Coordinates of C-alpha atoms and ligand atoms in Angstrom, one line a residue:
A134 CA 62.0 106.9 110.4
R135 CA 64.4 105.8 113.2
A136 CA 66.4 102.7 112.5
E137 CA 68.5 100.7 115.0
I138 CA 71.5 99.6 113.0
A139 CA 73.0 97.7 116.0
P140 CA 72.5 97.8 119.7
G141 CA 73.1 101.4 120.8
A142 CA 73.5 102.6 117.2
V143 CA 70.6 104.6 115.9
H144 CA 70.2 106.3 112.5
V145 CA 67.5 109.0 112.3
P146 CA 67.3 110.2 108.6
D147 CA 66.4 113.8 108.0
W148 CA 66.5 114.7 111.7
L149 CA 67.4 118.3 111.0
G150 CA 65.1 120.5 109.0
L151 CA 66.7 122.5 106.1
A152 CA 66.6 125.8 108.1
E153 CA 68.6 124.1 111.0
Q154 CA 71.0 122.6 108.5
R155 CA 71.6 126.0 107.0
D156 CA 72.2 127.5 110.5
L157 CA 74.7 124.7 111.3
V158 CA 76.6 125.2 108.1
R159 CA 76.8 128.9 108.9
A160 CA 78.1 128.1 112.4
C161 CA 80.7 125.7 111.0
R162 CA 81.9 128.4 108.7
E163 CA 82.4 130.7 111.7
W164 CA 84.4 128.0 113.6
A165 CA 86.4 127.3 110.5
R166 CA 87.6 130.9 110.3
A167 CA 90.3 130.0 112.8
G168 CA 91.6 127.5 110.2
M169 CA 90.9 123.9 109.5
R170 CA 93.8 121.5 109.5
S171 CA 94.4 118.0 108.1
P172 CA 95.8 116.1 111.0
T173 CA 99.1 114.2 110.5
L174 CA 99.1 110.7 111.8
P175 CA 102.0 109.3 113.8
G176 CA 103.1 107.1 110.7
G177 CA 103.4 110.3 108.7
G178 CA 100.3 110.1 106.6
V179 CA 98.1 113.2 106.3
M180 CA 94.4 112.8 106.8
S181 CA 92.2 113.8 103.8
V182 CA 89.6 115.4 106.0
R183 CA 90.0 118.9 107.4
T184 CA 89.1 119.4 111.0
V185 CA 88.3 122.2 113.5
C186 CA 87.7 121.3 117.2
L187 CA 85.6 122.9 119.9
G188 CA 86.1 122.1 123.6
W189 CA 89.2 120.0 123.3
Q190 CA 91.6 119.8 120.3
W191 CA 91.9 116.3 118.9
I192 CA 95.5 115.4 118.0
P193 CA 96.0 111.8 116.7
Y194 CA 95.5 110.0 119.2
R195 CA 94.8 112.2 122.2
Y196 CA 93.1 115.4 123.2
S197 CA 94.8 118.7 124.0
R198 CA 93.5 121.8 125.8
T199 CA 95.3 124.1 123.3
R200 CA 95.8 124.4 119.6
E201 CA 99.1 123.9 117.8
D202 CA 99.8 127.6 118.1
G203 CA 99.1 127.5 121.9
S204 CA 95.8 129.4 121.6
P205 CA 92.9 128.1 123.7
V206 CA 90.2 125.9 122.1
P207 CA 86.8 127.7 122.2
P208 CA 84.2 125.9 124.2
V209 CA 81.2 123.9 122.8
P210 CA 78.5 126.5 122.9
D211 CA 75.5 125.8 125.1
W212 CA 73.1 125.7 122.1
L213 CA 75.1 123.0 120.5
A214 CA 75.2 120.9 123.7
D215 CA 71.4 121.4 123.9
L216 CA 71.1 120.1 120.3
G217 CA 73.1 117.1 121.4
R218 CA 70.7 116.4 124.3
R219 CA 67.7 116.7 121.9
A220 CA 69.4 114.4 119.4
L221 CA 70.2 111.7 122.0
A222 CA 66.7 111.9 123.5
D223 CA 65.1 111.4 120.0
A224 CA 67.5 108.6 119.0
Y225 CA 67.1 106.6 122.2
Q226 CA 63.5 107.8 123.0
Q227 CA 64.4 108.6 126.6
P228 CA 65.4 111.8 128.4
A229 CA 69.1 112.8 128.0
D230 CA 69.2 115.7 130.4
D231 CA 72.6 114.6 131.9
Y232 CA 74.4 114.3 128.5
A233 CA 77.0 117.0 128.6
P234 CA 79.2 116.9 125.4
D235 CA 82.4 119.0 126.0
V236 CA 84.0 118.2 122.6
A237 CA 82.7 118.9 119.0
L238 CA 84.8 117.8 116.1
V239 CA 83.8 119.4 112.8
N240 CA 85.2 117.4 109.8
Y241 CA 85.1 118.7 106.3
Y242 CA 85.2 116.2 103.4
D243 CA 86.0 117.6 99.9
D244 CA 85.0 115.5 96.9
T245 CA 88.0 113.1 97.3
A246 CA 88.2 112.9 101.1
K247 CA 87.5 109.7 103.1
M248 CA 88.2 108.3 106.5
G249 CA 89.7 104.8 107.1
M250 CA 88.2 102.3 109.5
H251 CA 88.9 103.3 113.1
Q252 CA 87.6 103.4 116.6
D253 CA 86.9 106.6 118.6
K254 CA 88.6 105.6 121.8
D255 CA 90.6 108.7 122.8
E256 CA 87.7 109.8 125.1
R257 CA 88.0 108.6 128.6
S258 CA 84.2 108.5 128.8
R259 CA 82.1 105.9 127.1
E260 CA 79.1 108.2 126.8
P261 CA 77.4 108.1 123.3
V262 CA 78.7 110.0 120.3
V263 CA 76.2 112.2 118.4
S264 CA 76.9 112.6 114.7
L265 CA 75.2 115.2 112.4
S266 CA 75.8 115.2 108.6
L267 CA 75.5 118.2 106.3
G268 CA 76.0 118.7 102.6
D269 CA 76.8 115.9 100.2
E270 CA 75.8 112.4 101.2
C271 CA 78.4 109.7 101.9
T272 CA 78.8 106.0 102.2
F273 CA 79.4 105.3 105.9
R274 CA 80.8 101.9 106.9
F275 CA 79.6 100.8 110.4
G276 CA 81.6 97.8 111.6
N277 CA 82.2 95.9 114.8
P278 CA 84.2 96.5 118.0
D279 CA 86.6 93.6 117.5
S280 CA 88.2 94.2 114.1
R281 CA 88.4 96.6 111.2
G282 CA 86.9 94.0 108.9
K283 CA 83.6 92.1 108.6
P284 CA 81.0 92.1 109.7
Y285 CA 80.1 95.7 108.7
R286 CA 77.1 97.5 107.1
D287 CA 77.3 100.3 104.6
I288 CA 74.9 103.1 105.2
T289 CA 74.2 106.3 103.3
L290 CA 74.3 109.4 105.5
C291 CA 72.5 112.4 104.0
S292 CA 72.4 116.0 104.9
G293 CA 70.3 116.4 108.0
D294 CA 70.8 112.8 109.2
L295 CA 71.5 112.0 112.9
F296 CA 73.5 109.0 114.0
V297 CA 74.0 108.1 117.6
F298 CA 76.6 105.6 118.7
G299 CA 76.5 104.3 122.3
G300 CA 76.3 101.3 124.5
P301 CA 77.7 98.2 122.8
S302 CA 78.3 100.2 119.6
R303 CA 80.4 102.9 121.2
L304 CA 83.7 101.3 120.2
A305 CA 82.6 99.9 116.8
H306 CA 85.1 100.4 114.0
H307 CA 83.7 102.8 111.3
G308 CA 84.8 104.9 108.4
V309 CA 83.7 107.0 105.4
L310 CA 84.2 105.3 102.1
R311 CA 83.3 108.2 99.8
T312 CA 81.1 111.2 99.4
R313 CA 78.8 111.8 96.4
P314 CA 79.5 115.2 94.9
G315 CA 76.4 117.1 93.9
T316 CA 73.9 115.3 96.1
A317 CA 73.4 118.0 98.8
P318 CA 70.3 120.1 99.2
D319 CA 70.8 123.8 99.3
T320 CA 72.4 124.2 102.8
G321 CA 74.6 127.1 101.8
L322 CA 77.6 124.7 101.6
R323 CA 79.1 125.1 98.1
A324 CA 80.6 121.7 97.9
G325 CA 81.6 118.7 100.0
R326 CA 80.3 117.3 103.3
L327 CA 80.5 118.4 106.9
N328 CA 80.2 116.1 109.9
I329 CA 79.8 117.3 113.4
T330 CA 80.4 114.8 116.2
L331 CA 79.6 115.6 119.8
R332 CA 81.5 113.7 122.5
V333 CA 82.1 113.6 126.2
S334 CA 85.8 113.7 126.7
G335 CA 85.8 112.5 130.3
L336 CA 88.9 114.6 130.8
G337 CA 87.4 117.1 133.2
R338 CA 88.0 120.8 132.8
Ligands
MD5_476 C1 82.0 111.1 109.8 N1 83.3 110.8 111.7 O1 80.9 110.9 109.1 C2 82.2 110.2 111.0 C3 81.0 110.1 111.7 C4 85.1 110.9 113.3 C5 84.2 110.1 112.4 O2 84.3 108.9 112.4 O3 85.8 110.2 114.1 O4 85.2 112.1 113.2 S1 81.1 109.8 113.4 C6 81.0 108.1 113.5 C7 81.2 107.4 114.8 C8 81.6 108.0 115.9 C9 81.7 107.3 117.1 C10 81.5 106.0 117.2 C11 81.1 105.3 116.1 C12 80.9 106.0 114.9 N2 80.9 104.0 116.1 O5 81.0 103.4 117.2 O6 80.6 103.4 115.0 O7 82.8 112.0 109.5
FE477 FE1 85.3 108.2 114.2

């Protein structure tokens, strides 16, 4: 059942059926063949998640048209943008025909990975972010736009869950506290957690 966590932030547990989850895991594996990297932050820290990008390459804290090696970033496939429109329409219960995500970030969390509290503000557009979770469940901390601290809510995101962040929640701080190894259904992912976020860069083409 759909749950509005905050204005513009909607959690839809079990949105993807198991067959769709398996298809997405297979797609992620294909995208990851190009290599997943752990981004290095400007302060020198290395993120514990591993990432592969479609559409635009996210580099802390900006987007690039090319990868580190100069190769072009493959586009977001039409079927994935379609899935994003269906996700947004279901979460907000209104048509989302104009939603055109041109970025997909695929993040892999191994059993020890986490993501500190941050805002997603490198996009020039404030269109909603669509998040899909696959594999092990995690504790997701959903905070507020003004600080990395309280108030926040801790939510469990499970394989197949949809979360949409838009409107007043678009710039909320958020992070992943931990994953729970061994909690995944049989998605074909051997271990860990995958998260796909669809975004509108607002950077043109
Ligand atoms: C994750 N990923 O589970 C999360 C889910 C990331 C990231 O945070 O940047 O890759 S996406 C959560 C999200 C995205 C955009 C806005 C907000 C939350 N928000 O306003 O809370 O790996
Ligand atoms: Fe984020």
